[in-house]
């Protein structure tokens, strides 16, 4: 029998509720405010999510010079939950 697995929910919505300012890039918080990002991952894990998606939806070389640093930080934060981790990738915006 297959086990149903659940992903976490919307990171952007939760970051806005946590104080993300208008126009601020949420992916920068992986480095500038990692505890905020981790607290959201942790809340989803505690709510029953089996898979935690990284805070990387908008990370690409068109927006950031330090893609590797941001992605590494995001993966580390998601892994702290002890759950499976999935990289979240969005459109380039062009």
Tab-separated table of C-alpha atoms in Angstrom:
chain	number	residue	atom	x	y	z
A	1	UNK	CA	0.000	0.000	0.000
A	2	UNK	CA	1.256	3.491	-0.858
A	3	UNK	CA	1.678	6.002	1.922
A	4	UNK	CA	0.309	9.465	1.252
A	5	UNK	CA	2.875	12.158	1.993
A	6	UNK	CA	2.103	15.778	2.705
A	7	UNK	CA	4.081	18.843	1.698
A	8	UNK	CA	4.208	22.000	3.754
A	9	UNK	CA	2.221	25.103	2.809
A	10	UNK	CA	2.914	28.559	1.433
A	11	UNK	CA	6.209	30.043	2.599
A	12	UNK	CA	5.579	33.522	1.179
A	13	UNK	CA	2.275	33.898	3.011
A	14	UNK	CA	3.851	32.856	6.286
A	15	UNK	CA	6.845	35.169	5.788
A	16	UNK	CA	4.465	38.075	5.183
A	17	UNK	CA	2.656	37.211	8.400
A	18	UNK	CA	6.074	37.110	10.095
A	19	UNK	CA	6.970	40.633	9.020
A	20	UNK	CA	8.374	40.416	5.479
A	21	UNK	CA	8.353	43.964	4.149
A	22	UNK	CA	6.795	44.874	0.801
A	23	UNK	CA	9.374	44.624	-1.962
A	24	UNK	CA	11.795	42.574	0.165
A	25	UNK	CA	13.016	39.374	-1.468
A	26	UNK	CA	11.970	36.488	0.791
A	27	UNK	CA	14.903	34.301	-0.251
A	28	UNK	CA	17.350	36.766	1.354
A	29	UNK	CA	15.869	35.827	4.731
A	30	UNK	CA	17.637	32.448	4.520
A	31	UNK	CA	20.788	34.431	5.358
A	32	UNK	CA	19.479	37.624	7.030
A	33	UNK	CA	16.852	36.049	9.304
A	34	UNK	CA	17.297	32.264	9.238
A	35	UNK	CA	15.428	31.716	12.498
A	36	UNK	CA	12.253	33.190	11.003
A	37	UNK	CA	12.505	30.840	8.022
A	38	UNK	CA	13.282	27.863	10.258
A	39	UNK	CA	10.372	28.671	12.582
A	40	UNK	CA	8.015	28.389	9.611
A	41	UNK	CA	9.561	25.091	8.495
A	42	UNK	CA	9.302	23.803	12.059
A	43	UNK	CA	5.647	24.811	12.357
A	44	UNK	CA	4.799	22.943	9.153
A	45	UNK	CA	6.759	19.889	10.322
A	46	UNK	CA	4.945	19.930	13.660
A	47	UNK	CA	1.610	20.253	11.823
A	48	UNK	CA	2.329	16.972	10.047
A	49	UNK	CA	4.127	17.845	6.818
A	50	UNK	CA	6.291	14.970	5.595
A	51	UNK	CA	8.193	17.086	3.069
A	52	UNK	CA	9.507	20.603	3.637
A	53	UNK	CA	10.129	22.832	0.626
A	54	UNK	CA	13.034	25.250	0.725
A	55	UNK	CA	12.603	29.021	0.733
A	56	UNK	CA	14.029	29.258	-2.798
A	57	UNK	CA	11.038	29.910	-5.066
A	58	UNK	CA	12.496	33.073	-6.597
A	59	UNK	CA	16.213	32.213	-6.492
A	60	UNK	CA	17.868	32.571	-9.882
A	61	UNK	CA	20.948	34.231	-11.344
A	62	UNK	CA	18.844	37.061	-12.789
A	63	UNK	CA	17.969	38.270	-9.273
A	64	UNK	CA	20.888	37.120	-7.132
A	65	UNK	CA	24.683	37.062	-7.394
A	66	UNK	CA	24.944	34.514	-4.568
A	67	UNK	CA	22.562	31.757	-5.694
A	68	UNK	CA	24.679	28.944	-4.210
A	69	UNK	CA	24.904	30.651	-0.825
A	70	UNK	CA	21.151	31.255	-0.656
A	71	UNK	CA	20.246	27.737	-1.784
A	72	UNK	CA	22.742	26.151	0.628
A	73	UNK	CA	21.349	28.158	3.532
A	74	UNK	CA	17.780	27.279	2.533
A	75	UNK	CA	18.499	23.557	2.320
A	76	UNK	CA	20.281	23.606	5.692
A	77	UNK	CA	17.299	25.321	7.324
A	78	UNK	CA	14.775	22.877	5.864
A	79	UNK	CA	16.912	19.861	6.850
A	80	UNK	CA	16.912	21.027	10.481
A	81	UNK	CA	13.319	19.793	10.704
A	82	UNK	CA	14.419	16.185	10.189
A	83	UNK	CA	11.892	15.830	7.368
A	84	UNK	CA	12.421	15.130	3.681
A	85	UNK	CA	13.399	18.269	1.769
A	86	UNK	CA	12.352	19.429	-1.703
A	87	UNK	CA	13.925	22.362	-3.540
A	88	UNK	CA	11.281	24.922	-4.505
A	89	UNK	CA	11.894	26.526	-7.902
A	90	UNK	CA	9.693	29.109	-9.535
A	91	UNK	CA	9.668	30.876	-12.900
A	92	UNK	CA	12.432	33.279	-13.909
A	93	UNK	CA	10.029	36.159	-14.228
A	94	UNK	CA	11.057	36.926	-17.800
